[in-house]
PDB file of C-alpha atoms in Angstrom:
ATOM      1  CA  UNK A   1    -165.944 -63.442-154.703  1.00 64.00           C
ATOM      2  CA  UNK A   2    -169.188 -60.910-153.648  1.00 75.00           C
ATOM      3  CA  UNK A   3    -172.137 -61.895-154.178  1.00 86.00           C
ATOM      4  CA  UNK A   4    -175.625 -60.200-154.657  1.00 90.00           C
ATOM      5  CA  UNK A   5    -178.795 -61.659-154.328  1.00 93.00           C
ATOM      6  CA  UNK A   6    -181.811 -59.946-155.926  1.00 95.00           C
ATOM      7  CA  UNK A   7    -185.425 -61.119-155.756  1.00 96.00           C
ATOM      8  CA  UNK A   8    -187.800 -61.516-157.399  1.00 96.00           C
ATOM      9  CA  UNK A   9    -186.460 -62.025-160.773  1.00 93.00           C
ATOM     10  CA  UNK A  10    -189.584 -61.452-162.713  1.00 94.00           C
ATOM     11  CA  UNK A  11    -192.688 -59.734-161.243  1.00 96.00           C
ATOM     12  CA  UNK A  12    -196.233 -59.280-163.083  1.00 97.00           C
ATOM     13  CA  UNK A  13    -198.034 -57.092-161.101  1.00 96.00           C
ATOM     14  CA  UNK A  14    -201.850 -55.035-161.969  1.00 96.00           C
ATOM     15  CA  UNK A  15    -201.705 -50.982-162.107  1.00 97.00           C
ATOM     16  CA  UNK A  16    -201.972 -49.042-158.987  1.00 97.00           C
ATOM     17  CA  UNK A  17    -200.479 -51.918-156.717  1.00 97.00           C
ATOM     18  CA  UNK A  18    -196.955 -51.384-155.170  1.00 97.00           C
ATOM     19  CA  UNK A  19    -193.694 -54.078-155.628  1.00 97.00           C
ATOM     20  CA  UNK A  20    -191.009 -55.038-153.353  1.00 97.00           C
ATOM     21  CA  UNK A  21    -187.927 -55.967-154.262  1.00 97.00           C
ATOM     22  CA  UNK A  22    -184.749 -56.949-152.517  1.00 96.00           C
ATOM     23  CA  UNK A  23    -180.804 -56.740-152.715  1.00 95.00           C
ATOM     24  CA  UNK A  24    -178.734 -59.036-150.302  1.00 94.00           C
ATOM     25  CA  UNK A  25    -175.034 -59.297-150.302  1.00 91.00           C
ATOM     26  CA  UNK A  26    -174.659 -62.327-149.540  1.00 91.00           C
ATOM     27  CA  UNK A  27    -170.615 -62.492-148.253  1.00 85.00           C
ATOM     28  CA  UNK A  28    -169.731 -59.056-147.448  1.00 85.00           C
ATOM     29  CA  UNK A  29    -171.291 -56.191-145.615  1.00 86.00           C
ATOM     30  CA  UNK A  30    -172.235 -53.531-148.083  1.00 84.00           C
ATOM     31  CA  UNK A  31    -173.089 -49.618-146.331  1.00 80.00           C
ATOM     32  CA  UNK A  32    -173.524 -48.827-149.881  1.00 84.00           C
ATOM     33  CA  UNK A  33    -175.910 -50.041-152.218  1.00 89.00           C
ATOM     34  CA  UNK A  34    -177.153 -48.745-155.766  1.00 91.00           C
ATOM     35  CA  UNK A  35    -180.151 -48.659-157.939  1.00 94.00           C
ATOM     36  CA  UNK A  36    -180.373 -48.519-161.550  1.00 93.00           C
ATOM     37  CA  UNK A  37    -183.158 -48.779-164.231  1.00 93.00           C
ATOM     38  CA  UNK A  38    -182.141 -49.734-167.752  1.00 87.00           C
ATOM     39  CA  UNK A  39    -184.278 -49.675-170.593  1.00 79.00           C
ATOM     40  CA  UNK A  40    -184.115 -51.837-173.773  1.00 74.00           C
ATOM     41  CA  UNK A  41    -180.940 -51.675-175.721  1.00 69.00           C
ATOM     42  CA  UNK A  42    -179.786 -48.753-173.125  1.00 73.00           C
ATOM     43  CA  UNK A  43    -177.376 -48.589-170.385  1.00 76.00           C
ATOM     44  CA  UNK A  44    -178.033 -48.691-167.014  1.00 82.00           C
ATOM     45  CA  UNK A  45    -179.393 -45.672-165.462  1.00 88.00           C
ATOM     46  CA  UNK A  46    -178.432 -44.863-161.992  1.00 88.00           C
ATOM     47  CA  UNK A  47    -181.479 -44.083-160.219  1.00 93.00           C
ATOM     48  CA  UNK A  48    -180.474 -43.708-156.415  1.00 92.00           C
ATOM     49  CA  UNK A  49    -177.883 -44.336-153.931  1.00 89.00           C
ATOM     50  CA  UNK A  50    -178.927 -46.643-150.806  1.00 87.00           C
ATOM     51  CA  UNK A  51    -176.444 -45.978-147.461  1.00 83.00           C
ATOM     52  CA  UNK A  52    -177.569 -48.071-144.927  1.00 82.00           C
ATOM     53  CA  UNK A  53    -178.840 -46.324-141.720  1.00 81.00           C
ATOM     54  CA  UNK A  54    -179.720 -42.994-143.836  1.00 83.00           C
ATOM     55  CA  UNK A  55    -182.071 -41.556-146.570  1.00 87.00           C
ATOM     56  CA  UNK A  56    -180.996 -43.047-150.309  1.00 91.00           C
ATOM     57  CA  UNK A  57    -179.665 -40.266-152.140  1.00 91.00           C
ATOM     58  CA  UNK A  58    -182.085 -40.032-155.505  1.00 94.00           C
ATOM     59  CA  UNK A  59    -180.455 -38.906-159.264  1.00 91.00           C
ATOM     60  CA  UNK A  60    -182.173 -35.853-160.625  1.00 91.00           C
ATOM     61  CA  UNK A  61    -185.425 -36.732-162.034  1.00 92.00           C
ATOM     62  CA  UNK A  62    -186.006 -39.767-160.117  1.00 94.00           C
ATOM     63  CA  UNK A  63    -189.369 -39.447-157.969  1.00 94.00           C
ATOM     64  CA  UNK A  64    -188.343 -40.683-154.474  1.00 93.00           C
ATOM     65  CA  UNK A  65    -192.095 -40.632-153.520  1.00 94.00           C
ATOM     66  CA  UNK A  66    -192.571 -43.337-155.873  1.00 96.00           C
ATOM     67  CA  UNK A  67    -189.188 -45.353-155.780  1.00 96.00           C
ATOM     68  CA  UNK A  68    -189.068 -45.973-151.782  1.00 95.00           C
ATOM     69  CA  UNK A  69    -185.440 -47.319-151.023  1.00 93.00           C
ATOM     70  CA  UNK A  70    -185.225 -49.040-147.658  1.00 90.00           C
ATOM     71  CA  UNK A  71    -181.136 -49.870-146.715  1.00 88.00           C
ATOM     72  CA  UNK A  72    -182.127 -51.562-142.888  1.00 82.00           C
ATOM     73  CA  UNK A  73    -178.858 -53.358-142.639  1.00 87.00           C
ATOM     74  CA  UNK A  74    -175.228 -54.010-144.076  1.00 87.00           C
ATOM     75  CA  UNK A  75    -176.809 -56.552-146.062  1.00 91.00           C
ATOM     76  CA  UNK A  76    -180.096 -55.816-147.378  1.00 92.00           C
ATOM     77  CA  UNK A  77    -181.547 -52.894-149.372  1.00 93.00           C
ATOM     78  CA  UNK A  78    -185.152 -52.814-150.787  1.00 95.00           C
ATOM     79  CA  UNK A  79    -186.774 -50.778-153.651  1.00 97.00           C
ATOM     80  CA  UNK A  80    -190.152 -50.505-153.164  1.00 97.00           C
ATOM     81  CA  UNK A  81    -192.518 -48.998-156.566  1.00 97.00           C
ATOM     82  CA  UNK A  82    -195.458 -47.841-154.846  1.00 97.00           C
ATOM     83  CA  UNK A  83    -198.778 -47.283-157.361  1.00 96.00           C
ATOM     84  CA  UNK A  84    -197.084 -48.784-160.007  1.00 96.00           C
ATOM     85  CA  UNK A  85    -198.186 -47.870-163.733  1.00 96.00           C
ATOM     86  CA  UNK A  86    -197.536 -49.118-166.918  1.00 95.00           C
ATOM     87  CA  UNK A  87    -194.492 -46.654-168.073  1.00 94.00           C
ATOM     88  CA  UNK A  88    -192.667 -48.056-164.897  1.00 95.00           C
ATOM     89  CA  UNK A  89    -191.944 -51.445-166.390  1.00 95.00           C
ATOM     90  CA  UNK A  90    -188.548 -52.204-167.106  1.00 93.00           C
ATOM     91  CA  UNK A  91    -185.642 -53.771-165.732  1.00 92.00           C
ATOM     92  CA  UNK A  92    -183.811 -52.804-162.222  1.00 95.00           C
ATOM     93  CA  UNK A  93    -180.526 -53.918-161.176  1.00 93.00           C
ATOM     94  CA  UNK A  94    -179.362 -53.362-157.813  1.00 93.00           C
ATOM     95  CA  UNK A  95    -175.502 -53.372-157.055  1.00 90.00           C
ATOM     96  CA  UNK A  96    -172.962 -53.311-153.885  1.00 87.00           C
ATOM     97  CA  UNK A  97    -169.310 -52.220-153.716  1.00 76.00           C
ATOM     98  CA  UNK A  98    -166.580 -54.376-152.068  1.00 70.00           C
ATOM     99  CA  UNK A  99    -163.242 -53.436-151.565  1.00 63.00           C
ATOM    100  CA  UNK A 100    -161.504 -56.288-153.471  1.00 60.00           C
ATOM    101  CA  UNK A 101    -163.885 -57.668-156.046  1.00 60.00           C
ATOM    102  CA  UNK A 102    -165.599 -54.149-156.795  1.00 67.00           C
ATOM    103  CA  UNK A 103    -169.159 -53.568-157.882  1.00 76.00           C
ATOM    104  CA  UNK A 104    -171.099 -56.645-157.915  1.00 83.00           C
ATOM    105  CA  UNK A 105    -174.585 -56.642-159.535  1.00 87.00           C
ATOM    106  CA  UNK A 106    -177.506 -58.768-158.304  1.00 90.00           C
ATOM    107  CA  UNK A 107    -179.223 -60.504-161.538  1.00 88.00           C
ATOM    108  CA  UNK A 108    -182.089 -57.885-161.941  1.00 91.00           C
ATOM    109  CA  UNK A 109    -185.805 -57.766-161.654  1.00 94.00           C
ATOM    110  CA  UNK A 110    -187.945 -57.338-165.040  1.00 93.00           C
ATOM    111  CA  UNK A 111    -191.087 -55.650-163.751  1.00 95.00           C
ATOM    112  CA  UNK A 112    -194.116 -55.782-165.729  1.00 95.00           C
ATOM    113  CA  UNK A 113    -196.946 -53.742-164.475  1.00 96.00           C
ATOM    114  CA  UNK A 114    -200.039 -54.460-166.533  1.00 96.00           C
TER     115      UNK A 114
ATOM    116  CA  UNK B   1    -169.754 -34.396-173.903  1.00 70.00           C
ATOM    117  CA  UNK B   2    -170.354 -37.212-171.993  1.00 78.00           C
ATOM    118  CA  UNK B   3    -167.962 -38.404-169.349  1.00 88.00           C
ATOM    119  CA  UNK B   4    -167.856 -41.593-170.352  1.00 93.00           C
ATOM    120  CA  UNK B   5    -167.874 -42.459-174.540  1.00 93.00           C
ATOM    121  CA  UNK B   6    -168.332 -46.020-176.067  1.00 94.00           C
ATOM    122  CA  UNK B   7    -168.935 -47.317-179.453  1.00 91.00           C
ATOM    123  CA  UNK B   8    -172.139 -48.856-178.973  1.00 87.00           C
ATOM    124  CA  UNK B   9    -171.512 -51.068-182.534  1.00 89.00           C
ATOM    125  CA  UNK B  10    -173.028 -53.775-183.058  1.00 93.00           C
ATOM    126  CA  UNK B  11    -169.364 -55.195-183.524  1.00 95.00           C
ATOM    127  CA  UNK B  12    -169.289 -58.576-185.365  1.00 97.00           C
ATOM    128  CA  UNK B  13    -166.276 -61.114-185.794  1.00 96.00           C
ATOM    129  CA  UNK B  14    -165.451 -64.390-186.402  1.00 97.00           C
ATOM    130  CA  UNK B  15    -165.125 -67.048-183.970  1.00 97.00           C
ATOM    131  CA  UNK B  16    -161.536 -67.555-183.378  1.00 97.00           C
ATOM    132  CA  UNK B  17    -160.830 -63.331-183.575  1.00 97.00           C
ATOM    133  CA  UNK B  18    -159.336 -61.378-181.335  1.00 97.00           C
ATOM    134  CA  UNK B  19    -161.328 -58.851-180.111  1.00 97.00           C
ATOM    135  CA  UNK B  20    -160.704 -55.052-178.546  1.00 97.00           C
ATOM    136  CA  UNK B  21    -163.332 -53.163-176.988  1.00 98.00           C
ATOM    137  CA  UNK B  22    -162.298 -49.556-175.591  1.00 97.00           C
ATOM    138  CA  UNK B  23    -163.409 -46.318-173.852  1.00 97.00           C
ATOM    139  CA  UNK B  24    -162.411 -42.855-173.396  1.00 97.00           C
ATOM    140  CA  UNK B  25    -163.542 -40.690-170.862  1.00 96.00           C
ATOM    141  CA  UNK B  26    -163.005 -37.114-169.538  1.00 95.00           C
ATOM    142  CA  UNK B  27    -162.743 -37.078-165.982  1.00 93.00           C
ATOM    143  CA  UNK B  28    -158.869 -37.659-164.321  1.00 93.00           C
ATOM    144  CA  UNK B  29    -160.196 -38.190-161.161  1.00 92.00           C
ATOM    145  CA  UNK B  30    -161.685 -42.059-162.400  1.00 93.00           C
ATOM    146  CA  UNK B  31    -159.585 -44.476-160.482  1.00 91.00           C
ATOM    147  CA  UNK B  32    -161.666 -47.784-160.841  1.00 90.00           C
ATOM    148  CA  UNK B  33    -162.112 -48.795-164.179  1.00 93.00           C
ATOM    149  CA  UNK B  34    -164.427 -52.249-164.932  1.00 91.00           C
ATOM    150  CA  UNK B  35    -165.589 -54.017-167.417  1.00 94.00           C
ATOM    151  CA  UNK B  36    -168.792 -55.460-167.296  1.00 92.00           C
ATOM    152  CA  UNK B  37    -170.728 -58.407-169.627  1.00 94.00           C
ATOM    153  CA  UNK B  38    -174.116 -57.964-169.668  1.00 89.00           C
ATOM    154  CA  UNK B  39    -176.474 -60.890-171.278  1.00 89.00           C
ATOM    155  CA  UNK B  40    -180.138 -60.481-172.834  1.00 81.00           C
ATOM    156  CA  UNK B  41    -182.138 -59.956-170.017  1.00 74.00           C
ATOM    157  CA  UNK B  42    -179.374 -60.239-167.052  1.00 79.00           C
ATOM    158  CA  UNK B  43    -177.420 -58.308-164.855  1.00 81.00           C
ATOM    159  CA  UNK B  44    -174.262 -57.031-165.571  1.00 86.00           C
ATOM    160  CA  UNK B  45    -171.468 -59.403-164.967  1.00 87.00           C
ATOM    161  CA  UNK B  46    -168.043 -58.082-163.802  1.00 85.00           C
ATOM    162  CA  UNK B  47    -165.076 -59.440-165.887  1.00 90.00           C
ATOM    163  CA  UNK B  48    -162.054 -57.400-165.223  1.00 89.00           C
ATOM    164  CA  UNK B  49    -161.726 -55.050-162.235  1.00 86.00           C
ATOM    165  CA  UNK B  50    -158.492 -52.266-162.566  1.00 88.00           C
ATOM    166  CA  UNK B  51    -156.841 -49.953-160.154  1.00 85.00           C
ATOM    167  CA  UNK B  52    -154.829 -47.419-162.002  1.00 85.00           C
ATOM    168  CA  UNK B  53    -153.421 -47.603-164.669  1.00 85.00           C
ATOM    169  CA  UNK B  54    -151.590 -50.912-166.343  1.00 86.00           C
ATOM    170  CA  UNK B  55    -152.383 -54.377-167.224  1.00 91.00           C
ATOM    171  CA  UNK B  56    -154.769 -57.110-166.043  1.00 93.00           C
ATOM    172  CA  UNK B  57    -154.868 -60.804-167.155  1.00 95.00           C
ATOM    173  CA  UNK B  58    -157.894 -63.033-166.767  1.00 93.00           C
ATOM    174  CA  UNK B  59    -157.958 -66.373-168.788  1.00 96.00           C
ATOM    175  CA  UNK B  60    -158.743 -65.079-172.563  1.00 97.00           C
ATOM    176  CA  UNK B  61    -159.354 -61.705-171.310  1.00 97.00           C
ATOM    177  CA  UNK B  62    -156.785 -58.926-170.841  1.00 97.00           C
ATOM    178  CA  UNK B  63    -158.005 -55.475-169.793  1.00 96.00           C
ATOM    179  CA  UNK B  64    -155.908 -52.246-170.498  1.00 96.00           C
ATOM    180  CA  UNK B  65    -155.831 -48.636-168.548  1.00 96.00           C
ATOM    181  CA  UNK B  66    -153.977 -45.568-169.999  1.00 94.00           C
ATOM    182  CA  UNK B  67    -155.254 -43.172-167.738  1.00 93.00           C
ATOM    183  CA  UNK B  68    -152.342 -40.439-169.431  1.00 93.00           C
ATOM    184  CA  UNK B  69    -154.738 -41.230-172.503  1.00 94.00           C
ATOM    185  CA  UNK B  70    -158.061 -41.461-170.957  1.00 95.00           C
ATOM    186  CA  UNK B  71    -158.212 -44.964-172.615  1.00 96.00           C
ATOM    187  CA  UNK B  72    -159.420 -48.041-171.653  1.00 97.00           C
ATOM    188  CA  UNK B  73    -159.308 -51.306-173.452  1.00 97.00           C
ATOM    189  CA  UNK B  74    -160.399 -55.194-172.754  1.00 98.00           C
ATOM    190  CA  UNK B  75    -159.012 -57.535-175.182  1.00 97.00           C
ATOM    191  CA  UNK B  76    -160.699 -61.154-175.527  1.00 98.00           C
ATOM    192  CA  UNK B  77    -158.475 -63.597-177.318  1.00 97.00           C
ATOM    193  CA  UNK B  78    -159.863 -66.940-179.334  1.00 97.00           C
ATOM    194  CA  UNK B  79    -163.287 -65.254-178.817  1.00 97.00           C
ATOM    195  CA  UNK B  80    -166.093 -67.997-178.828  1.00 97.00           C
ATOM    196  CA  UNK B  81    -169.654 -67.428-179.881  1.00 96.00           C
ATOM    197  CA  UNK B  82    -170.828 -67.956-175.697  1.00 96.00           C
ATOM    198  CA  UNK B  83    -168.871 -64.330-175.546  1.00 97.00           C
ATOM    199  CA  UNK B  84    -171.754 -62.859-177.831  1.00 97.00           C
ATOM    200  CA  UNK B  85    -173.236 -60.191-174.725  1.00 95.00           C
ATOM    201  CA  UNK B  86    -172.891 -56.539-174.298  1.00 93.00           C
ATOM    202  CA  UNK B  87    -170.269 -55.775-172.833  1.00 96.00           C
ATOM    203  CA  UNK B  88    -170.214 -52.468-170.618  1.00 93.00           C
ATOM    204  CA  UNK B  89    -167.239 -50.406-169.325  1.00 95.00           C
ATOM    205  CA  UNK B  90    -167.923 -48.547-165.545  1.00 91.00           C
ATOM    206  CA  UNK B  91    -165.304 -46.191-163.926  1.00 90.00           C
ATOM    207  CA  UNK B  92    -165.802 -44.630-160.801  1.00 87.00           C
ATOM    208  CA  UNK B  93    -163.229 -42.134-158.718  1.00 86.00           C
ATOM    209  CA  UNK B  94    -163.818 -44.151-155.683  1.00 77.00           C
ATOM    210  CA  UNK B  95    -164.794 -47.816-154.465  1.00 64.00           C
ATOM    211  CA  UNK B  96    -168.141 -46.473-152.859  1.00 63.00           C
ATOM    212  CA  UNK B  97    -168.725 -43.713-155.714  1.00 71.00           C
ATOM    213  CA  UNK B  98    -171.255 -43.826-158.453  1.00 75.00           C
ATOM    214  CA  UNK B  99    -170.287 -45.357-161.443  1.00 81.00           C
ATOM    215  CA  UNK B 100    -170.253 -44.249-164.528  1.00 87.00           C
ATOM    216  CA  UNK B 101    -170.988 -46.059-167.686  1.00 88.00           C
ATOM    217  CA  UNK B 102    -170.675 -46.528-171.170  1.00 90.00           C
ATOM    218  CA  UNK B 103    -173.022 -46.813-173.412  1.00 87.00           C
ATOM    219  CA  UNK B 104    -172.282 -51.077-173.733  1.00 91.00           C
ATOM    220  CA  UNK B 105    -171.088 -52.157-177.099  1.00 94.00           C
ATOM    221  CA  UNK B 106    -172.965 -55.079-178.674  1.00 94.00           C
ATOM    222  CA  UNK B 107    -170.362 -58.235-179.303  1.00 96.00           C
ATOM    223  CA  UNK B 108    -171.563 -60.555-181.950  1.00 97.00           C
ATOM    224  CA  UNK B 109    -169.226 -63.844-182.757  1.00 97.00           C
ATOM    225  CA  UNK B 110    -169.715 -65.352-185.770  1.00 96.00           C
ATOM    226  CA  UNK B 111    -169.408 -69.192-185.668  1.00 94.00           C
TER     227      UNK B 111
END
């Protein structure tokens, strides 16, 4: 099956610094990748869509000066929270579409910005 | 009215009990339809992927589209207390299109 690598799982990081994190598919080529936020007890919030070779596509409400999405290759997408506060902890899930298997989730970062 | 509706519960049974989750949504022009188990603190885990409408088989779990309806279902049979998880539906009118979710119902099975 497809399979998505995300890193770092967890990530404890002081106010004002920025966090990298990363979304590999691991077996298949993905020219699509997507972001999403969920809060506790919530669903998963879509926050942009990564194409690789172009600008991510941001959901309404989503600051894309903050949430830098990087999609360099058909296998790697990066979300990058730049000046990170408090109110920006929570968990992120990247995902990638394959034909067969469908959307396959990487295992999600908790960021905790103290 | 949200595209996508589901019964967020908690939904408790006993170990042993067949369960049936289900979603309804508005928009005919979903043609992907997945269901998604999602532990504490994990990403979403994809159990049953659908084309269309009809039937899918996986082990214990069977997953149901009615797309006449705007219904989906997943069925777990001889459900264990390891299924205990939220358990998400997605649908999407295209294999590179957003999804769109459900608001996850909470499964708890009662040993």
């Amino acid at each position: 099956g497809a399979v998505v690598s995300q890193h770092p799982s967890r990530v404890i990081c002081k106010s004002g610094t920025s966090v990298k994190i990363e979304c590999r598919s691991l077996d298949f080529q993905a020219t699509t990748m997507f972001w999403y936020r969920q809060f506790p007890k919530k669903s998963l919030m879509l926050m942009a869509t990564s194409n690789e070779g172009s600008k991510a596509t941001y959901e309404q409400g989503v600051e894309k000066d903050k949430f830098l999405i990087n999609h360099a290759s058909l296998t790697l997408s990066t979300l990058t929270v730049t000046s990170a506060h408090p109110e920006d902890s929570s968990f992120y899930i990247c995902s990638a579409s394959e034909q067969f298997y469908g959307y396959t989730f990487g295992s999600g970062t908790r960021l905790t910005v103290v | 009215q949200k595209e996508v509706e589901q019964d967020p519960g908690p939904l408790s049974v006993p170990e042993g009990a067949i369960v049936s989750l289900n979603c309804t949504y508005s928009n005919s022009a979903f043609q992907y339809f997945m269901w998604y188990r999602q532990y504490s603190r994990k990403g979403p885990e994809l159990l049953m992927y659908t084309y269309s409408s009809g039937n899918k088989e996986d082990g214990r779990f069977t997953a149901q589209v009615d797309k006449s309806s705007k219904y989906i279902s997943l069925f777990i049979r001889d459900s264990q207390p390891s299924d205990s998880a939220t358990y998400l539906c997605a649908m999407s009118a295209g294999s590179n299109y957003q999804l769109i979710w459900g608001a996850g119902t909470k499964l708890i099975i009662k040993p």
